[in-house]
Amino acid sequence: MRKPIIAGNWKMNNTIEESKILVRELIPLVENAKIDVVLCPSYLSLAVVKDLVKDTSIKVGAQNMHFEESGAYTGEVSGEMLKELGIEYVIIGHSERRQYFNETDETVNKKAKKALKLNLIPIICVGETLQEREQGKEKSIVTSQVEKALKDLTKEEISHLVIAYEPIWAIGTGEIASNKQANEVCGWIRDKIGELTDGDTAQKIRIQYGGSVKPNNIKGLMDQSHIDGALVGGASLKADQFSTIVNY
Ligand code: PGA
């Protein structure tokens, strides 16, 4: 039995004050959820969010991290810095980071390795563009992203991580993948992990769907055999919408 995991990726939204307001609103609405709930605010809001949720089961994640411990990397934040705050999760390789900030499969792999060494749970994002889907390449693109992201990780390490399948054409567009499309790709991801490890490990891994997840489509997604949760962008910025998703 895989425990469902629903994460809110706030992206570059919410000042520290706005973060406090949202978290205070959210806590009573989601604290009794039987699933893992993860909030991923900006770096600046991590400390206050972590503090506000400290007596609840809500977990906190960062949206990125560097793979080095420290050094001359202006503007970057290390996993060690996240650990000091008690952060539990870190999103790695979101398509927006791949598209705008030169994130590659190689840096995703380095970051995943580093996160796991620090006992931070990586949420590794993969997904195809619209053009790749139209050309029928989604299976090869997504499975190759998974293979490269997990390169040289041990079975034990792989068993802890979370994969988020996020078709780029569905992110922030309101155009969601059908339940069948989403489940099909999540199934391919699970098969790939089985090839890289073994059937047991593949069965343990949690795979999220992300891309225009809303209160009205979460249930259908969560009913799918290979979908264990969601990575939610826009709808995670509103307490009523995110809590409805969490309590699907
Ligand atoms: P969206 O974003 O829910 O706004 O489509 C999802 C994501 O980018 O993780």
Tab-separated table of N, CA, C and O in Angstrom, residues 35-150:
chain	number	residue	atom	x	y	z
A	35	ILE	N	-3.317	11.366	4.373
A	35	ILE	CA	-2.271	11.239	3.356
A	35	ILE	C	-1.115	12.177	3.718
A	35	ILE	O	-1.221	12.963	4.646
A	36	ASP	N	-0.010	12.095	2.978
A	36	ASP	CA	1.077	13.056	3.190
A	36	ASP	C	0.737	14.347	2.455
A	36	ASP	O	0.455	14.326	1.250
A	37	VAL	N	0.765	15.442	3.200
A	37	VAL	CA	0.512	16.771	2.624
A	37	VAL	C	1.809	17.559	2.728
A	37	VAL	O	2.411	17.643	3.804
A	38	VAL	N	2.257	18.096	1.607
A	38	VAL	CA	3.542	18.812	1.574
A	38	VAL	C	3.316	20.199	0.993
A	38	VAL	O	2.686	20.342	-0.059
A	39	LEU	N	3.833	21.221	1.676
A	39	LEU	CA	3.751	22.589	1.153
A	39	LEU	C	5.143	23.012	0.694
A	39	LEU	O	6.126	22.854	1.432
A	40	CYS	N	5.229	23.558	-0.513
A	40	CYS	CA	6.526	23.969	-1.060
A	40	CYS	C	6.508	25.464	-1.377
A	40	CYS	O	6.238	25.876	-2.512
A	41	PRO	N	6.780	26.290	-0.357
A	41	PRO	CA	6.829	27.743	-0.567
A	41	PRO	C	8.188	28.163	-1.126
A	41	PRO	O	9.067	27.317	-1.321
A	42	SER	N	8.358	29.455	-1.342
A	42	SER	CA	9.668	29.945	-1.791
A	42	SER	C	10.674	29.773	-0.656
A	42	SER	O	10.296	29.592	0.505
A	43	TYR	N	11.951	29.836	-0.985
A	43	TYR	CA	12.994	29.693	0.045
A	43	TYR	C	12.750	30.640	1.225
A	43	TYR	O	12.918	30.273	2.371
A	44	LEU	N	12.355	31.901	0.902
A	44	LEU	CA	12.228	32.905	1.955
A	44	LEU	C	11.145	32.551	2.960
A	44	LEU	O	11.223	32.929	4.123
A	45	SER	N	10.117	31.841	2.510
A	45	SER	CA	9.008	31.514	3.413
A	45	SER	C	9.177	30.152	4.085
A	45	SER	O	8.351	29.776	4.930
A	46	LEU	N	10.219	29.407	3.735
A	46	LEU	CA	10.355	28.050	4.291
A	46	LEU	C	10.364	28.051	5.823
A	46	LEU	O	9.677	27.259	6.454
A	47	ALA	N	11.144	28.961	6.411
A	47	ALA	CA	11.299	28.931	7.865
A	47	ALA	C	9.977	29.231	8.576
A	47	ALA	O	9.612	28.525	9.515
A	48	VAL	N	9.237	30.238	8.096
A	48	VAL	CA	7.984	30.555	8.807
A	48	VAL	C	6.950	29.461	8.575
A	48	VAL	O	6.202	29.116	9.495
A	49	VAL	N	6.925	28.912	7.374
A	49	VAL	CA	5.937	27.848	7.116
A	49	VAL	C	6.269	26.636	7.984
A	49	VAL	O	5.391	26.048	8.627
A	50	LYS	N	7.534	26.297	8.045
A	50	LYS	CA	7.956	25.142	8.850
A	50	LYS	C	7.556	25.353	10.320
A	50	LYS	O	7.060	24.443	10.981
A	51	ASP	N	7.762	26.565	10.788
A	51	ASP	CA	7.427	26.869	12.175
A	51	ASP	C	5.906	26.772	12.412
A	51	ASP	O	5.458	26.185	13.397
A	52	LEU	N	5.130	27.292	11.480
A	52	LEU	CA	3.669	27.289	11.661
A	52	LEU	C	3.086	25.877	11.664
A	52	LEU	O	2.078	25.632	12.322
A	53	VAL	N	3.688	24.959	10.909
A	53	VAL	CA	3.104	23.609	10.822
A	53	VAL	C	3.742	22.633	11.816
A	53	VAL	O	3.446	21.436	11.784
A	54	LYS	N	4.590	23.147	12.711
A	54	LYS	CA	5.399	22.215	13.521
A	54	LYS	C	4.580	21.251	14.385
A	54	LYS	O	5.021	20.142	14.626
A	55	ASP	N	3.374	21.626	14.798
A	55	ASP	CA	2.580	20.700	15.608
A	55	ASP	C	1.525	19.956	14.787
A	55	ASP	O	0.558	19.428	15.340
A	56	THR	N	1.697	19.932	13.480
A	56	THR	CA	0.741	19.245	12.612
A	56	THR	C	1.481	18.162	11.826
A	56	THR	O	2.697	18.036	11.939
A	57	SER	N	0.722	17.410	11.024
A	57	SER	CA	1.381	16.377	10.215
A	57	SER	C	1.812	16.935	8.851
A	57	SER	O	2.320	16.197	8.011
A	58	ILE	N	1.617	18.221	8.631
A	58	ILE	CA	1.958	18.813	7.329
A	58	ILE	C	3.483	18.887	7.174
A	58	ILE	O	4.187	19.278	8.095
A	59	LYS	N	3.961	18.483	6.001
A	59	LYS	CA	5.407	18.494	5.718
A	59	LYS	C	5.740	19.695	4.836
A	59	LYS	O	4.866	20.243	4.155
A	60	VAL	N	7.015	20.059	4.836
A	60	VAL	CA	7.435	21.218	4.049
A	60	VAL	C	8.536	20.806	3.078
A	60	VAL	O	9.430	20.021	3.419
A	61	GLY	N	8.451	21.342	1.866
A	61	GLY	CA	9.450	21.035	0.844
A	61	GLY	C	9.956	22.309	0.197
A	61	GLY	O	9.261	23.335	0.166
A	62	ALA	N	11.181	22.250	-0.325
A	62	ALA	CA	11.730	23.363	-1.108
A	62	ALA	C	11.436	23.096	-2.578
A	62	ALA	O	11.085	21.978	-2.962
A	63	GLN	N	11.586	24.116	-3.388
A	63	GLN	CA	11.277	23.986	-4.828
A	63	GLN	C	12.507	23.647	-5.664
A	63	GLN	O	12.408	23.409	-6.875
A	64	ASN	N	13.681	23.646	-5.020
A	64	ASN	CA	14.937	23.398	-5.727
A	64	ASN	C	16.037	23.337	-4.677
A	64	ASN	O	15.814	23.714	-3.528
A	65	MET	N	17.212	22.877	-5.048
A	65	MET	CA	18.407	22.994	-4.206
A	65	MET	C	19.629	22.816	-5.091
A	65	MET	O	19.528	22.309	-6.208
A	66	HIS	N	20.792	23.221	-4.581
A	66	HIS	CA	22.040	22.966	-5.314
A	66	HIS	C	22.605	21.630	-4.865
A	66	HIS	O	22.273	21.146	-3.788
A	67	PHE	N	23.459	21.034	-5.714
A	67	PHE	CA	24.014	19.728	-5.335
A	67	PHE	C	25.306	19.839	-4.527
A	67	PHE	O	25.773	18.861	-3.970
A	68	GLU	N	25.905	21.046	-4.473
A	68	GLU	CA	27.108	21.209	-3.652
A	68	GLU	C	26.704	21.641	-2.247
A	68	GLU	O	25.651	22.236	-2.037
A	69	GLU	N	27.609	21.377	-1.299
A	69	GLU	CA	27.312	21.693	0.094
A	69	GLU	C	27.418	23.194	0.373
A	69	GLU	O	26.649	23.760	1.159
A	70	SER	N	28.411	23.841	-0.258
A	70	SER	CA	28.629	25.271	-0.038
A	70	SER	C	29.604	25.739	-1.106
A	70	SER	O	30.141	24.921	-1.850
A	71	GLY	N	29.813	27.022	-1.186
A	71	GLY	CA	30.825	27.512	-2.119
A	71	GLY	C	30.364	28.697	-2.923
A	71	GLY	O	29.349	29.331	-2.614
A	72	ALA	N	31.129	29.007	-3.969
A	72	ALA	CA	30.903	30.205	-4.764
A	72	ALA	C	29.831	29.936	-5.826
A	72	ALA	O	30.122	29.727	-6.995
A	73	TYR	N	28.582	29.875	-5.384
A	73	TYR	CA	27.441	29.638	-6.284
A	73	TYR	C	26.382	30.691	-5.972
A	73	TYR	O	25.359	30.403	-5.329
A	74	THR	N	26.652	31.902	-6.381
A	74	THR	CA	25.804	33.044	-6.039
A	74	THR	C	24.332	32.775	-6.330
A	74	THR	O	23.985	32.347	-7.438
A	75	GLY	N	23.515	33.022	-5.350
A	75	GLY	CA	22.070	32.882	-5.544
A	75	GLY	C	21.532	31.497	-5.273
A	75	GLY	O	20.326	31.276	-5.375
A	76	GLU	N	22.407	30.548	-4.924
A	76	GLU	CA	21.946	29.161	-4.748
A	76	GLU	C	21.762	28.808	-3.260
A	76	GLU	O	22.290	29.483	-2.375
A	77	VAL	N	21.037	27.720	-3.025
A	77	VAL	CA	20.760	27.235	-1.666
A	77	VAL	C	21.106	25.746	-1.620
A	77	VAL	O	20.760	24.997	-2.535
A	78	SER	N	21.819	25.336	-0.578
A	78	SER	CA	22.247	23.929	-0.500
A	78	SER	C	21.250	23.084	0.287
A	78	SER	O	20.447	23.601	1.068
A	79	GLY	N	21.374	21.776	0.088
A	79	GLY	CA	20.548	20.832	0.844
A	79	GLY	C	20.818	20.928	2.339
A	79	GLY	O	19.900	20.785	3.151
A	80	GLU	N	22.077	21.178	2.701
A	80	GLU	CA	22.427	21.304	4.127
A	80	GLU	C	21.641	22.453	4.768
A	80	GLU	O	21.209	22.359	5.915
A	81	MET	N	21.490	23.527	4.002
A	81	MET	CA	20.737	24.685	4.524
A	81	MET	C	19.266	24.313	4.737
A	81	MET	O	18.634	24.726	5.716
A	82	LEU	N	18.736	23.518	3.830
A	82	LEU	CA	17.339	23.081	3.966
A	82	LEU	C	17.188	22.165	5.177
A	82	LEU	O	16.222	22.270	5.943
A	83	LYS	N	18.155	21.268	5.352
A	83	LYS	CA	18.104	20.335	6.482
A	83	LYS	C	18.084	21.075	7.811
A	83	LYS	O	17.413	20.679	8.751
A	84	GLU	N	18.873	22.155	7.876
A	84	GLU	CA	18.945	22.899	9.136
A	84	GLU	C	17.561	23.409	9.556
A	84	GLU	O	17.259	23.533	10.735
A	85	LEU	N	16.718	23.701	8.556
A	85	LEU	CA	15.361	24.191	8.854
A	85	LEU	C	14.377	23.053	9.133
A	85	LEU	O	13.218	23.297	9.420
A	86	GLY	N	14.821	21.825	8.948
A	86	GLY	CA	13.920	20.691	9.167
A	86	GLY	C	13.038	20.380	7.963
A	86	GLY	O	12.006	19.711	8.075
A	87	ILE	N	13.460	20.870	6.798
A	87	ILE	CA	12.709	20.609	5.567
A	87	ILE	C	12.800	19.117	5.227
A	87	ILE	O	13.856	18.514	5.366
A	88	GLU	N	11.677	18.533	4.766
A	88	GLU	CA	11.647	17.090	4.509
A	88	GLU	C	11.709	16.717	3.027
A	88	GLU	O	12.151	15.631	2.678
A	89	TYR	N	11.213	17.593	2.154
A	89	TYR	CA	11.111	17.264	0.731
A	89	TYR	C	11.797	18.334	-0.115
A	89	TYR	O	11.945	19.479	0.325
A	90	VAL	N	12.153	17.979	-1.343
A	90	VAL	CA	12.647	18.997	-2.274
A	90	VAL	C	12.238	18.608	-3.701
A	90	VAL	O	12.439	17.465	-4.126
A	91	ILE	N	11.599	19.552	-4.375
A	91	ILE	CA	11.221	19.334	-5.779
A	91	ILE	C	12.500	19.468	-6.607
A	91	ILE	O	13.270	20.408	-6.417
A	92	ILE	N	12.706	18.529	-7.503
A	92	ILE	CA	13.915	18.573	-8.338
A	92	ILE	C	13.531	18.411	-9.806
A	92	ILE	O	12.755	17.523	-10.163
A	93	GLY	N	14.077	19.303	-10.635
A	93	GLY	CA	13.897	19.165	-12.082
A	93	GLY	C	12.518	19.548	-12.576
A	93	GLY	O	12.051	19.018	-13.604
A	94	HIS	N	11.848	20.473	-11.874
A	94	HIS	CA	10.558	20.951	-12.397
A	94	HIS	C	10.768	21.472	-13.816
A	94	HIS	O	11.808	22.058	-14.119
A	95	SER	N	9.774	21.312	-14.668
A	95	SER	CA	9.953	21.705	-16.081
A	95	SER	C	10.277	23.189	-16.219
A	95	SER	O	10.971	23.590	-17.152
A	96	GLU	N	9.785	24.007	-15.281
A	96	GLU	CA	10.118	25.435	-15.368
A	96	GLU	C	11.599	25.660	-15.095
A	96	GLU	O	12.222	26.544	-15.682
A	97	ARG	N	12.189	24.853	-14.248
A	97	ARG	CA	13.635	24.959	-14.000
A	97	ARG	C	14.413	24.406	-15.194
A	97	ARG	O	15.464	24.913	-15.552
A	98	ARG	N	13.880	23.356	-15.801
A	98	ARG	CA	14.567	22.814	-16.989
A	98	ARG	C	14.500	23.832	-18.123
A	98	ARG	O	15.465	24.049	-18.852
A	99	GLN	N	13.319	24.480	-18.262
A	99	GLN	CA	13.097	25.388	-19.388
A	99	GLN	C	13.801	26.735	-19.218
A	99	GLN	O	14.389	27.243	-20.162
A	100	TYR	N	13.725	27.317	-18.034
A	100	TYR	CA	14.239	28.692	-17.857
A	100	TYR	C	15.580	28.774	-17.147
A	100	TYR	O	16.205	29.828	-17.139
A	101	PHE	N	16.002	27.720	-16.467
A	101	PHE	CA	17.209	27.832	-15.639
A	101	PHE	C	18.220	26.723	-15.939
A	101	PHE	O	19.010	26.354	-15.051
A	102	ASN	N	18.179	26.233	-17.160
A	102	ASN	CA	19.205	25.274	-17.620
A	102	ASN	C	19.339	24.008	-16.795
A	102	ASN	O	20.419	23.430	-16.735
A	103	GLU	N	18.298	23.599	-16.138
A	103	GLU	CA	18.356	22.320	-15.417
A	103	GLU	C	18.409	21.214	-16.461
A	103	GLU	O	17.668	21.261	-17.442
A	104	THR	N	19.296	20.248	-16.269
A	104	THR	CA	19.410	19.142	-17.217
A	104	THR	C	19.202	17.817	-16.488
A	104	THR	O	19.204	17.783	-15.247
A	105	ASP	N	19.089	16.738	-17.238
A	105	ASP	CA	18.971	15.418	-16.601
A	105	ASP	C	20.181	15.150	-15.703
A	105	ASP	O	20.057	14.496	-14.672
A	106	GLU	N	21.338	15.664	-16.088
A	106	GLU	CA	22.563	15.438	-15.292
A	106	GLU	C	22.496	16.192	-13.956
A	106	GLU	O	22.846	15.642	-12.912
A	107	THR	N	22.045	17.459	-14.000
A	107	THR	CA	21.967	18.193	-12.724
A	107	THR	C	20.842	17.613	-11.854
A	107	THR	O	20.961	17.561	-10.630
A	108	VAL	N	19.787	17.159	-12.498
A	108	VAL	CA	18.699	16.520	-11.737
A	108	VAL	C	19.253	15.300	-10.993
A	108	VAL	O	18.996	15.095	-9.803
A	109	ASN	N	20.065	14.519	-11.683
A	109	ASN	CA	20.672	13.333	-11.082
A	109	ASN	C	21.582	13.703	-9.898
A	109	ASN	O	21.520	13.101	-8.820
A	110	LYS	N	22.407	14.738	-10.092
A	110	LYS	CA	23.313	15.157	-9.003
A	110	LYS	C	22.528	15.647	-7.795
A	110	LYS	O	22.868	15.374	-6.650
A	111	LYS	N	21.473	16.400	-8.069
A	111	LYS	CA	20.663	16.935	-6.969
A	111	LYS	C	19.911	15.817	-6.244
A	111	LYS	O	19.798	15.824	-5.019
A	112	ALA	N	19.392	14.853	-7.018
A	112	ALA	CA	18.663	13.738	-6.396
A	112	ALA	C	19.599	12.952	-5.485
A	112	ALA	O	19.237	12.600	-4.348
A	113	LYS	N	20.811	12.686	-5.970
A	113	LYS	CA	21.785	11.942	-5.160
A	113	LYS	C	22.080	12.673	-3.866
A	113	LYS	O	22.107	12.077	-2.788
A	114	LYS	N	22.328	13.966	-4.008
A	114	LYS	CA	22.686	14.767	-2.834
A	114	LYS	C	21.513	14.817	-1.844
A	114	LYS	O	21.691	14.632	-0.643
A	115	ALA	N	20.312	15.046	-2.352
A	115	ALA	CA	19.137	15.112	-1.474
A	115	ALA	C	19.009	13.808	-0.678
A	115	ALA	O	18.818	13.830	0.544
A	116	LEU	N	19.140	12.676	-1.363
A	116	LEU	CA	18.966	11.383	-0.691
A	116	LEU	C	20.051	11.150	0.360
A	116	LEU	O	19.779	10.593	1.425
A	117	LYS	N	21.269	11.592	0.078
A	117	LYS	CA	22.358	11.467	1.077
A	117	LYS	C	21.991	12.229	2.355
A	117	LYS	O	22.390	11.855	3.453
A	118	LEU	N	21.260	13.331	2.183
A	118	LEU	CA	20.887	14.166	3.335
A	118	LEU	C	19.550	13.746	3.953
A	118	LEU	O	19.032	14.426	4.839
A	119	ASN	N	18.963	12.660	3.436
A	119	ASN	CA	17.625	12.250	3.885
A	119	ASN	C	16.539	13.266	3.582
A	119	ASN	O	15.575	13.413	4.333
A	120	LEU	N	16.729	13.996	2.501
A	120	LEU	CA	15.646	14.843	1.987
A	120	LEU	C	14.962	14.006	0.914
A	120	LEU	O	15.647	13.360	0.107
A	121	ILE	N	13.647	14.011	0.869
A	121	ILE	CA	12.966	13.197	-0.144
A	121	ILE	C	12.801	14.022	-1.411
A	121	ILE	O	12.115	15.048	-1.408
A	122	PRO	N	13.452	13.595	-2.515
A	122	PRO	CA	13.285	14.342	-3.754
A	122	PRO	C	11.949	14.014	-4.421
A	122	PRO	O	11.532	12.860	-4.445
A	123	ILE	N	11.305	15.062	-4.932
A	123	ILE	CA	10.146	14.874	-5.814
A	123	ILE	C	10.686	15.211	-7.206
A	123	ILE	O	10.882	16.378	-7.538
A	124	ILE	N	10.991	14.180	-7.975
A	124	ILE	CA	11.665	14.386	-9.254
A	124	ILE	C	10.619	14.539	-10.361
A	124	ILE	O	9.780	13.656	-10.564
A	125	CYS	N	10.682	15.675	-11.066
A	125	CYS	CA	9.668	15.956	-12.086
A	125	CYS	C	10.151	15.538	-13.473
A	125	CYS	O	11.287	15.828	-13.863
A	126	VAL	N	9.252	14.887	-14.193
A	126	VAL	CA	9.515	14.498	-15.582
A	126	VAL	C	8.254	14.799	-16.399
A	126	VAL	O	7.171	14.948	-15.826
A	127	GLY	N	8.419	14.896	-17.700
A	127	GLY	CA	7.231	15.135	-18.531
A	127	GLY	C	7.614	15.608	-19.914
A	127	GLY	O	8.678	16.190	-20.101
A	128	GLU	N	6.721	15.336	-20.862
A	128	GLU	CA	7.000	15.660	-22.261
A	128	GLU	C	6.341	16.968	-22.674
A	128	GLU	O	5.358	17.402	-22.055
A	129	THR	N	6.853	17.596	-23.732
A	129	THR	CA	6.220	18.787	-24.302
A	129	THR	C	5.046	18.353	-25.186
A	129	THR	O	4.912	17.169	-25.528
A	130	LEU	N	4.269	19.354	-25.592
A	130	LEU	CA	3.143	19.063	-26.493
A	130	LEU	C	3.655	18.473	-27.814
A	130	LEU	O	3.119	17.485	-28.330
A	131	GLN	N	4.723	19.090	-28.324
A	131	GLN	CA	5.278	18.618	-29.588
A	131	GLN	C	5.736	17.156	-29.488
A	131	GLN	O	5.469	16.339	-30.372
A	132	GLU	N	6.390	16.827	-28.370
A	132	GLU	CA	6.847	15.441	-28.192
A	132	GLU	C	5.664	14.483	-28.128
A	132	GLU	O	5.711	13.386	-28.681
A	133	ARG	N	4.585	14.898	-27.485
A	133	ARG	CA	3.403	14.028	-27.436
A	133	ARG	C	2.802	13.884	-28.832
A	133	ARG	O	2.433	12.789	-29.252
A	134	GLU	N	2.713	14.993	-29.556
A	134	GLU	CA	2.127	14.912	-30.899
A	134	GLU	C	2.943	14.010	-31.818
A	134	GLU	O	2.412	13.404	-32.736
A	135	GLN	N	4.239	13.922	-31.530
A	135	GLN	CA	5.091	13.038	-32.330
A	135	GLN	C	5.130	11.614	-31.775
A	135	GLN	O	5.916	10.788	-32.248
A	136	GLY	N	4.329	11.361	-30.723
A	136	GLY	CA	4.278	10.013	-30.159
A	136	GLY	C	5.529	9.625	-29.386
A	136	GLY	O	5.848	8.444	-29.229
A	137	LYS	N	6.270	10.634	-28.903
A	137	LYS	CA	7.538	10.329	-28.229
A	137	LYS	C	7.438	10.335	-26.710
A	137	LYS	O	8.460	10.285	-26.025
A	138	GLU	N	6.208	10.467	-26.164
A	138	GLU	CA	6.137	10.681	-24.717
A	138	GLU	C	6.741	9.535	-23.906
A	138	GLU	O	7.394	9.768	-22.895
A	139	LYS	N	6.567	8.303	-24.389
A	139	LYS	CA	7.108	7.185	-23.604
A	139	LYS	C	8.632	7.237	-23.554
A	139	LYS	O	9.252	7.106	-22.491
A	140	SER	N	9.251	7.448	-24.716
A	140	SER	CA	10.718	7.444	-24.721
A	140	SER	C	11.283	8.640	-23.966
A	140	SER	O	12.273	8.524	-23.242
A	141	ILE	N	10.625	9.799	-24.087
A	141	ILE	CA	11.127	10.991	-23.383
A	141	ILE	C	11.048	10.781	-21.865
A	141	ILE	O	12.031	10.971	-21.143
A	142	VAL	N	9.888	10.380	-21.406
A	142	VAL	CA	9.683	10.298	-19.954
A	142	VAL	C	10.533	9.179	-19.342
A	142	VAL	O	11.189	9.376	-18.310
A	143	THR	N	10.581	8.022	-19.993
A	143	THR	CA	11.365	6.930	-19.392
A	143	THR	C	12.863	7.260	-19.424
A	143	THR	O	13.599	6.900	-18.511
A	144	SER	N	13.286	7.989	-20.445
A	144	SER	CA	14.707	8.359	-20.468
A	144	SER	C	15.011	9.402	-19.391
A	144	SER	O	16.068	9.369	-18.754
A	145	GLN	N	14.084	10.334	-19.148
A	145	GLN	CA	14.289	11.291	-18.048
A	145	GLN	C	14.408	10.552	-16.709
A	145	GLN	O	15.262	10.879	-15.880
A	146	VAL	N	13.561	9.541	-16.527
A	146	VAL	CA	13.601	8.779	-15.273
A	146	VAL	C	14.939	8.047	-15.147
A	146	VAL	O	15.622	8.101	-14.114
A	147	GLU	N	15.340	7.388	-16.222
A	147	GLU	CA	16.576	6.615	-16.183
A	147	GLU	C	17.778	7.511	-15.855
A	147	GLU	O	18.623	7.174	-15.023
A	148	LYS	N	17.827	8.685	-16.491
A	148	LYS	CA	18.963	9.591	-16.253
A	148	LYS	C	18.912	10.205	-14.855
A	148	LYS	O	19.940	10.413	-14.225
A	149	ALA	N	17.718	10.496	-14.389
A	149	ALA	CA	17.586	11.092	-13.051
A	149	ALA	C	18.049	10.113	-11.970
A	149	ALA	O	18.579	10.513	-10.937
A	150	LEU	N	17.846	8.817	-12.222
A	150	LEU	CA	18.125	7.819	-11.179
A	150	LEU	C	19.482	7.135	-11.350
A	150	LEU	O	19.804	6.197	-10.610
